[in-house]
Amino acid sequence: MKFISAVILALTATNAAAFAPASSFGVRQAVAPESLIELEAKKSISDLSDAELKGKRVLVRCDVNVPLDGKTITDDTRIRSSIPTIEYLKGKGAIVTVCSHLGRPKDGPEDKFSLAPCATRMAELLGGDVTLAPDCIGDAVGKIVADAKEGDVIMLENTRFYKEETKNEPAFVEKLAAPFDLFVNDAFGTAHRAHASTEGVTKFLSPAVSGFLLAKELEYLDGAVSNGKTPMAAIVGGSKVSSKITVLNALLDKCDKIIIGGGMVFTFLKAKGLPVGTSLVEDDYVETAKEVLAKAEKLGKEILLPSDIIVADAFSADANIQTVPVDAIPDGWMGLDNGPNTTAEQKEALSTCKTVIMNGPMGVFEFEKFNKGTFGIVDILADLSKNGDCITIIGGGDSVAACEQSGRAGDMSHISTGGGASLELLEGKVLPGVAALAEQ
């Protein structure tokens, strides 16, 4: 199948920070956009014959980097998304070994980052055993894999327990690949990283092909977005203009309308000369915001900023709040969500759209007082999609979480598991984890 750079939007910022005061954040330098690059046709597991899979020891890079509350998984979307590839390989008589990272361990193994909860949940979803290996490399792992039978599923321990994983260190890569015959990459969310388990192992294992999830993400998003029906709109959330400037510029070239939400709103409001109180503002990017607005006007594109804002006297779930016009934010108050008039205007603006991408909540939806803007726009998109007239694409952890919490996730056209990978595709970069796969 053919993987093509998809023009999609990614949320990489943590939402709880999306409206927090500026002093809580550093500024990341924006990356200059590159031209979109077409990737060559790549093989997937469906291109392999039964003989190429039966009895073979297959290393599958999944993304089971799920949110945890202690040892309890709070959202198993990524694990559930990996099941079709694993079940297919099992059904073909392969010996399946899953590898993944979880969190960001600092110095070697940490119990809180063990994949044990992921192995347990995967076993429940598969309706069979998943053996958790004590490590991801070494003799013990080799023995478990060697002793496994056709259809067995093994999960290696967290690959990031070794710093060599992110450094793609050749000696570590060789040890990781040693027990296996071939490689399947099914982790779209980490395909933009040239790590040992995403890119390095392809130098030792052949064939190296995509799984169903990776194929679905790239193929679906390319079809729905790059060649999507118009009018097309994008909803851009997040805390910082600095992390989204390449996204905004790319979307201005592609979309007819862009709705801006999250903490980045206030940098744009300041660029328009409006008061922002103590809201999050990136002063170094006020001029950049002006340039984005000027570009939109030149291209004849519509950028929608809020017309009213819910403001608070503190960044707290218990803060005092009021709803004010966008040009009347009081001194000492910060914006933490869109107001009802803004949501109504967004509904009207999106009513004629045939393709909509949402990446980023409209407010600090973890706090009940500030979730109405986010849940309001989720309802708008779900209704558009449910009526069958609009393709809706939801990406980024917080956007997905908002859809799940609102109970409308099932009404969306596509829920993406990607984050930074989507952003790098949009910036015109080749994903190392995809580029390294075998060509058809």
Coordinates of C-alpha atoms in Angstrom, one line a residue:
M1 CA 0.0 0.0 0.0
K2 CA 1.1 3.5 -0.6
F3 CA 1.9 5.8 2.3
I4 CA 1.8 9.5 1.5
S5 CA 2.5 12.5 3.7
A6 CA -0.8 13.4 5.3
V7 CA -1.7 17.0 6.0
I8 CA -3.0 16.6 9.5
L9 CA -2.9 18.5 12.7
A10 CA -1.3 17.2 15.9
L11 CA -1.7 18.2 19.5
T12 CA 1.5 17.7 21.4
A13 CA 0.8 19.9 24.4
T14 CA -0.7 18.7 27.7
N15 CA -4.1 20.2 28.0
A16 CA -4.0 21.0 31.7
A17 CA -1.4 23.6 30.7
A18 CA -3.3 25.0 27.8
F19 CA -4.5 28.1 29.5
A20 CA -2.1 28.4 32.4
P21 CA -0.2 31.7 32.9
A22 CA 2.8 32.2 30.8
S23 CA 5.3 31.9 33.7
S24 CA 4.5 28.2 33.7
F25 CA 6.0 27.5 30.3
G26 CA 9.2 27.7 28.3
V27 CA 9.1 28.5 24.6
R28 CA 10.2 26.0 22.0
Q29 CA 11.7 27.4 18.9
A30 CA 9.5 26.8 15.9
V31 CA 10.8 24.6 13.1
A32 CA 10.9 25.9 9.6
P33 CA 8.5 24.0 7.4
E34 CA 9.8 21.7 4.7
S35 CA 8.1 20.6 1.5
L36 CA 5.8 17.6 1.8
I37 CA 7.6 14.5 0.8
E38 CA 5.9 11.4 -0.8
L39 CA 7.0 8.2 0.7
E40 CA 7.5 5.2 -1.5
A41 CA 5.1 2.3 -1.5
K42 CA 5.8 0.1 1.5
K43 CA 4.9 -3.5 2.4
S44 CA 2.4 -4.4 5.0
I45 CA 1.7 -7.7 6.8
S46 CA -1.1 -8.3 4.3
D47 CA 1.5 -8.5 1.5
L48 CA 3.3 -11.5 3.2
S49 CA 2.4 -15.0 2.3
D50 CA 1.3 -17.6 4.9
A51 CA 4.6 -19.3 4.5
E52 CA 6.4 -16.1 5.4
L53 CA 4.6 -15.9 8.7
K54 CA 3.8 -19.5 9.9
G55 CA 6.3 -20.5 12.6
K56 CA 8.2 -17.2 12.3
R57 CA 9.2 -15.2 15.4
V58 CA 7.8 -11.8 14.7
L59 CA 8.8 -8.6 16.6
V60 CA 5.9 -6.2 16.6
R61 CA 6.5 -2.6 17.6
C62 CA 3.2 -1.4 19.1
D63 CA 2.4 1.8 20.9
V64 CA 1.0 0.8 24.3
N65 CA 2.2 4.0 26.0
V66 CA -1.1 4.3 27.8
P67 CA -2.1 6.7 30.7
L68 CA -1.9 5.1 34.1
D69 CA -3.2 5.9 37.6
G70 CA -0.8 3.9 39.6
K71 CA -1.1 0.4 38.0
T72 CA -4.6 1.1 36.6
I73 CA -4.9 1.9 32.9
T74 CA -7.2 4.9 32.5
D75 CA -7.5 4.7 28.7
D76 CA -6.7 1.5 26.8
T77 CA -7.3 2.9 23.3
R78 CA -3.8 2.3 22.1
I79 CA -3.8 -1.3 23.3
R80 CA -7.2 -2.0 21.7
S81 CA -5.9 -0.5 18.4
S82 CA -3.0 -3.0 18.3
I83 CA -5.2 -6.1 18.6
P84 CA -6.1 -6.6 14.9
T85 CA -2.5 -6.9 13.9
I86 CA -1.6 -9.3 16.7
E87 CA -4.7 -11.5 16.1
Y88 CA -3.9 -11.6 12.4
L89 CA -0.3 -12.8 13.1
K90 CA -1.5 -15.3 15.6
G91 CA -4.0 -16.7 13.1
K92 CA -1.2 -17.2 10.6
G93 CA 0.7 -19.3 13.1
A94 CA 3.4 -16.7 13.9
I95 CA 5.1 -16.4 17.3
V96 CA 4.3 -12.8 18.3
T97 CA 6.4 -10.7 20.5
V98 CA 5.3 -7.1 21.3
C99 CA 7.7 -4.4 22.2
S100 CA 6.9 -0.8 23.3
H101 CA 7.9 2.0 25.6
L102 CA 5.9 3.4 28.5
G103 CA 6.5 6.8 30.0
R104 CA 9.9 8.3 30.3
P105 CA 12.1 6.2 32.7
K106 CA 15.2 8.2 33.7
D107 CA 17.8 5.7 34.9
G108 CA 17.0 2.1 34.1
P109 CA 14.0 0.0 35.2
E110 CA 11.3 1.7 37.3
D111 CA 8.4 -0.4 38.5
K112 CA 5.9 2.4 37.8
F113 CA 6.9 2.2 34.1
S114 CA 6.6 -1.6 33.8
L115 CA 4.5 -2.9 30.9
A116 CA 2.8 -5.5 33.3
P117 CA -0.6 -3.7 33.2
C118 CA -0.4 -3.5 29.4
A119 CA 0.3 -7.2 29.1
T120 CA -2.6 -8.0 31.5
R121 CA -5.0 -5.8 29.5
M122 CA -3.8 -7.2 26.1
A123 CA -4.3 -10.7 27.4
E124 CA -7.9 -9.8 28.3
L125 CA -8.6 -8.3 24.9
L126 CA -7.0 -11.3 23.1
G127 CA -8.8 -13.8 25.3
G128 CA -5.5 -15.7 25.9
D129 CA -2.2 -15.5 27.7
V130 CA 0.4 -12.8 27.1
T131 CA 3.7 -13.6 28.6
L132 CA 5.6 -10.6 30.0
A133 CA 9.3 -11.1 29.6
P134 CA 11.6 -9.8 32.4
D135 CA 13.6 -7.6 30.0
C136 CA 13.7 -6.6 26.4
I137 CA 17.1 -8.1 25.6
G138 CA 19.3 -10.9 27.0
D139 CA 19.4 -14.7 27.3
A140 CA 16.2 -14.9 29.4
V141 CA 14.2 -13.1 26.6
G142 CA 15.9 -15.3 24.0
K143 CA 14.8 -18.5 25.8
I144 CA 11.2 -17.3 26.2
V145 CA 11.0 -16.6 22.5
A146 CA 12.7 -19.8 21.5
D147 CA 10.4 -21.9 23.7
A148 CA 7.2 -20.2 22.5
K149 CA 4.8 -22.1 20.2
E150 CA 2.9 -20.9 17.1
G151 CA 0.2 -18.5 18.1
D152 CA 1.8 -17.5 21.4
V153 CA 2.1 -13.8 22.4
I154 CA 4.9 -12.4 24.4
M155 CA 5.4 -8.8 25.6
L156 CA 8.9 -7.5 26.2
E157 CA 9.6 -5.2 29.1
N158 CA 9.8 -1.4 28.5
T159 CA 12.4 -0.7 25.8
R160 CA 13.2 2.7 27.3
F161 CA 14.6 1.0 30.4
Y162 CA 17.7 1.3 28.3
K163 CA 19.0 4.7 27.2
E164 CA 20.4 2.9 24.1
E165 CA 16.8 2.6 22.8
T166 CA 16.3 6.3 22.1
K167 CA 20.0 6.6 21.0
N168 CA 19.4 3.8 18.5
E169 CA 22.7 2.3 19.6
P170 CA 23.8 -0.5 17.2
A171 CA 24.9 -3.0 19.8
F172 CA 21.6 -2.7 21.7
V173 CA 19.7 -2.9 18.4
E174 CA 21.4 -6.1 17.5
K175 CA 20.5 -7.6 20.9
L176 CA 16.9 -6.5 20.6
A177 CA 16.6 -8.0 17.1
A178 CA 18.5 -11.2 17.9
P179 CA 15.7 -13.6 18.7
F180 CA 13.5 -12.7 15.8
D181 CA 13.0 -13.4 12.1
L182 CA 11.0 -10.4 10.9
F183 CA 9.7 -7.0 12.0
V184 CA 6.3 -5.4 12.0
N185 CA 5.9 -1.7 12.9
D186 CA 2.4 -0.9 14.1
A187 CA 3.2 2.1 16.2
F188 CA 2.1 5.3 14.3
G189 CA 2.6 7.4 17.4
T190 CA 6.3 6.7 17.5
A191 CA 7.1 6.3 13.8
H192 CA 8.6 9.8 13.8
R193 CA 11.4 8.5 16.1
A194 CA 14.5 6.8 14.8
H195 CA 14.8 4.6 17.8
A196 CA 16.2 1.1 18.2
S197 CA 12.7 -0.5 18.3
T198 CA 11.2 1.7 15.5
E199 CA 14.0 2.1 12.9
G200 CA 17.2 0.3 14.1
V201 CA 15.8 -3.2 14.1
T202 CA 15.0 -3.0 10.4
K203 CA 18.7 -3.2 9.7
F204 CA 18.8 -6.7 11.2
L205 CA 15.3 -8.1 10.5
S206 CA 13.9 -8.7 7.0
P207 CA 11.3 -8.3 5.9
A208 CA 10.3 -5.2 7.9
V209 CA 6.7 -4.3 7.2
S210 CA 3.8 -2.2 8.5
G211 CA 0.9 -3.5 10.7
F212 CA -2.7 -2.7 10.1
L213 CA -2.9 0.3 12.5
L214 CA 0.1 2.1 10.9
A215 CA -1.4 1.5 7.5
K216 CA -4.8 2.7 8.6
E217 CA -3.6 5.9 10.2
L218 CA -1.6 7.0 7.1
E219 CA -3.9 5.7 4.5
Y220 CA -7.1 7.0 6.1
L221 CA -5.7 10.4 7.0
D222 CA -4.2 10.9 3.6
G223 CA -7.4 10.0 1.9
A224 CA -9.6 12.1 4.2
V225 CA -7.4 15.1 4.5
S226 CA -4.9 15.4 1.6
N227 CA -7.7 14.5 -0.8
G228 CA -10.7 15.4 1.5
K229 CA -13.9 17.0 0.5
T230 CA -14.2 20.7 0.9
P231 CA -15.0 23.0 2.6
M232 CA -12.3 21.8 5.0
A233 CA -11.7 23.1 8.5
A234 CA -9.2 22.6 11.2
I235 CA -9.5 23.2 14.9
V236 CA -6.1 24.0 16.4
G237 CA -5.8 23.8 20.2
G238 CA -2.8 23.9 22.5
S239 CA -0.9 26.2 24.7
K240 CA 1.8 27.7 22.5
V241 CA 1.9 29.4 19.1
S242 CA 5.6 28.4 19.0
S243 CA 4.8 24.7 18.9
K244 CA 2.1 25.1 16.3
I245 CA 3.4 27.7 13.8
T246 CA 4.3 25.2 11.1
V247 CA 1.0 23.5 11.6
L248 CA -0.9 26.8 11.2
N249 CA 1.0 27.7 8.1
A250 CA 0.4 24.3 6.5
L251 CA -3.3 24.3 7.4
L252 CA -3.8 27.8 6.0
D253 CA -2.6 26.5 2.6
K254 CA -5.0 23.5 2.8
C255 CA -8.1 24.5 4.8
D256 CA -10.8 27.0 4.2
K257 CA -11.4 27.7 7.9
I258 CA -9.3 27.5 11.0
I259 CA -10.7 27.6 14.5
I260 CA -8.0 28.6 17.1
G261 CA -8.5 27.5 20.7
G262 CA -6.5 26.9 23.9
G263 CA -4.0 29.1 25.5
M264 CA -2.6 30.1 22.1
V265 CA -5.7 32.2 21.6
F266 CA -4.4 35.0 23.8
T267 CA -1.2 35.5 21.8
F268 CA -3.5 36.1 18.8
L269 CA -5.7 38.5 20.9
K270 CA -2.7 40.5 22.0
A271 CA -1.6 40.6 18.3
K272 CA -4.9 42.2 17.6
G273 CA -4.3 44.8 20.4
L274 CA -6.9 43.3 22.8
P275 CA -6.4 43.1 26.6
V276 CA -5.6 39.6 27.9
G277 CA -5.3 40.0 31.6
T278 CA -3.1 37.3 33.1
S279 CA -3.8 34.8 30.4
L280 CA -1.1 32.8 28.8
V281 CA 0.8 34.9 26.2
E282 CA 4.0 34.2 24.3
D283 CA 5.3 37.7 23.8
D284 CA 8.0 36.4 21.4
Y285 CA 5.4 35.1 19.1
V286 CA 3.0 38.1 18.9
E287 CA 4.6 39.2 15.6
T288 CA 4.3 35.6 14.4
A289 CA 0.6 35.6 15.2
K290 CA 0.2 38.9 13.2
E291 CA 1.9 37.2 10.2
V292 CA -0.5 34.2 10.4
L293 CA -3.5 36.6 10.5
A294 CA -2.1 38.5 7.5
K295 CA -1.4 35.3 5.6
A296 CA -5.0 34.2 6.1
E297 CA -6.3 37.5 4.9
K298 CA -4.1 37.4 1.8
L299 CA -5.2 33.8 1.0
G300 CA -8.9 34.6 1.6
K301 CA -9.0 32.1 4.5
E302 CA -11.1 32.4 7.6
I303 CA -9.6 32.3 11.1
L304 CA -12.1 32.1 13.9
L305 CA -11.0 33.4 17.3
P306 CA -13.4 33.4 20.3
S307 CA -15.9 36.2 20.7
D308 CA -16.4 35.6 24.4
I309 CA -14.2 34.0 27.0
I310 CA -14.8 32.4 30.4
V311 CA -12.3 34.0 32.7
A312 CA -11.1 33.0 36.2
D313 CA -9.3 34.8 39.0
A314 CA -7.0 31.8 39.4
F315 CA -5.9 28.6 37.6
S316 CA -8.0 26.4 39.8
A317 CA -11.1 24.2 39.7
D318 CA -12.5 26.3 42.4
A319 CA -11.7 29.7 40.9
N320 CA -14.3 32.5 40.7
I321 CA -15.4 32.8 37.0
Q322 CA -17.3 35.2 34.7
T323 CA -18.0 35.3 31.0
V324 CA -16.8 38.4 29.2
P325 CA -16.6 39.7 25.6
V326 CA -13.2 38.9 24.0
D327 CA -12.3 42.6 24.1
A328 CA -13.1 43.0 27.8
I329 CA -10.9 40.5 29.7
P330 CA -10.3 42.3 33.1
D331 CA -6.9 42.9 34.6
G332 CA -5.9 40.0 37.0
W333 CA -8.2 37.5 35.3
M334 CA -7.2 34.7 32.9
G335 CA -9.1 33.0 30.1
L336 CA -9.7 29.3 30.6
D337 CA -12.4 28.4 28.2
N338 CA -14.6 29.6 25.3
G339 CA -17.9 31.3 26.1
P340 CA -21.3 30.1 24.8
N341 CA -21.5 32.7 22.0
T342 CA -18.2 31.4 20.6
T343 CA -19.5 27.8 20.6
A344 CA -22.6 28.9 18.7
E345 CA -20.4 30.7 16.1
Q346 CA -18.3 27.6 15.7
K347 CA -21.4 25.5 15.0
E348 CA -22.4 27.9 12.3
A349 CA -19.0 28.1 10.8
L350 CA -18.6 24.3 10.7
S351 CA -22.1 23.6 9.5
T352 CA -21.2 23.5 5.8
C353 CA -17.8 21.8 6.1
K354 CA -17.2 18.3 4.6
T355 CA -13.9 17.5 6.4
V356 CA -12.9 18.7 9.9
I357 CA -9.7 18.0 11.8
M358 CA -9.7 18.5 15.6
N359 CA -6.5 18.6 17.5
G360 CA -6.8 20.4 20.8
P361 CA -9.4 21.2 23.4
M362 CA -10.9 24.7 23.8
G363 CA -10.4 24.9 27.5
V364 CA -9.1 23.2 30.6
F365 CA -11.7 20.5 30.3
E366 CA -10.4 18.6 33.3
F367 CA -12.0 21.3 35.4
E368 CA -15.8 21.1 35.2
K369 CA -16.1 24.9 35.1
F370 CA -14.1 25.1 31.9
N371 CA -15.2 22.0 29.9
K372 CA -18.2 23.5 28.1
G373 CA -16.3 24.9 25.2
T374 CA -14.5 21.6 24.5
F375 CA -17.5 19.4 24.9
G376 CA -19.6 21.8 22.9
I377 CA -17.3 21.5 19.9
V378 CA -17.1 17.8 20.3
D379 CA -20.9 17.6 20.1
I380 CA -20.9 19.7 17.0
L381 CA -18.4 17.5 15.2
A382 CA -20.1 14.3 16.4
D383 CA -23.4 15.5 15.1
L384 CA -21.9 16.4 11.7
S385 CA -20.2 13.0 11.4
K386 CA -23.3 11.1 12.6
N387 CA -25.4 12.8 9.9
G388 CA -23.0 11.4 7.4
D389 CA -22.2 14.7 5.7
C390 CA -18.8 15.3 7.2
I391 CA -15.5 13.4 7.8
T392 CA -14.3 14.2 11.3
I393 CA -10.8 13.3 12.4
I394 CA -9.7 13.5 16.1
G395 CA -6.1 13.4 17.0
G396 CA -3.9 14.1 20.0
G397 CA -4.3 12.6 23.5
D398 CA -6.4 15.4 25.0
S399 CA -8.7 15.6 22.0
V400 CA -9.3 11.9 22.1
A401 CA -9.8 12.0 25.9
A402 CA -12.3 14.8 25.6
C403 CA -14.3 12.7 23.0
E404 CA -14.2 9.7 25.3
Q405 CA -15.3 11.7 28.3
S406 CA -18.2 13.3 26.4
G407 CA -19.4 9.9 25.2
R408 CA -19.2 10.9 21.6
A409 CA -16.0 9.2 20.4
G410 CA -18.0 6.5 18.6
D411 CA -19.7 9.1 16.5
M412 CA -16.4 10.4 15.0
S413 CA -15.2 9.2 11.6
H414 CA -11.7 8.5 12.8
I415 CA -9.9 8.7 16.2
S416 CA -6.1 8.9 15.6
T417 CA -3.5 7.4 17.9
G418 CA -0.8 9.8 16.6
G419 CA 0.7 12.9 18.1
G420 CA 4.1 14.1 17.2
A421 CA 4.2 11.8 14.2
S422 CA 1.3 13.7 12.7
L423 CA 3.0 17.0 13.3
E424 CA 6.2 15.9 11.6
L425 CA 4.2 14.6 8.6
L426 CA 2.6 18.0 8.3
E427 CA 6.0 19.7 8.5
G428 CA 7.1 17.7 5.5
K429 CA 9.4 15.3 7.3
V430 CA 9.7 11.6 6.4
L431 CA 8.9 9.4 9.4
P432 CA 12.0 7.2 10.0
G433 CA 9.8 4.3 11.2
V434 CA 8.0 4.3 7.9
A435 CA 10.9 5.1 5.6
A436 CA 12.8 2.1 7.0
L437 CA 10.2 -0.4 6.0
A438 CA 10.6 -2.7 3.0
E439 CA 9.3 -1.5 -0.3
Q440 CA 6.8 -3.4 -2.4

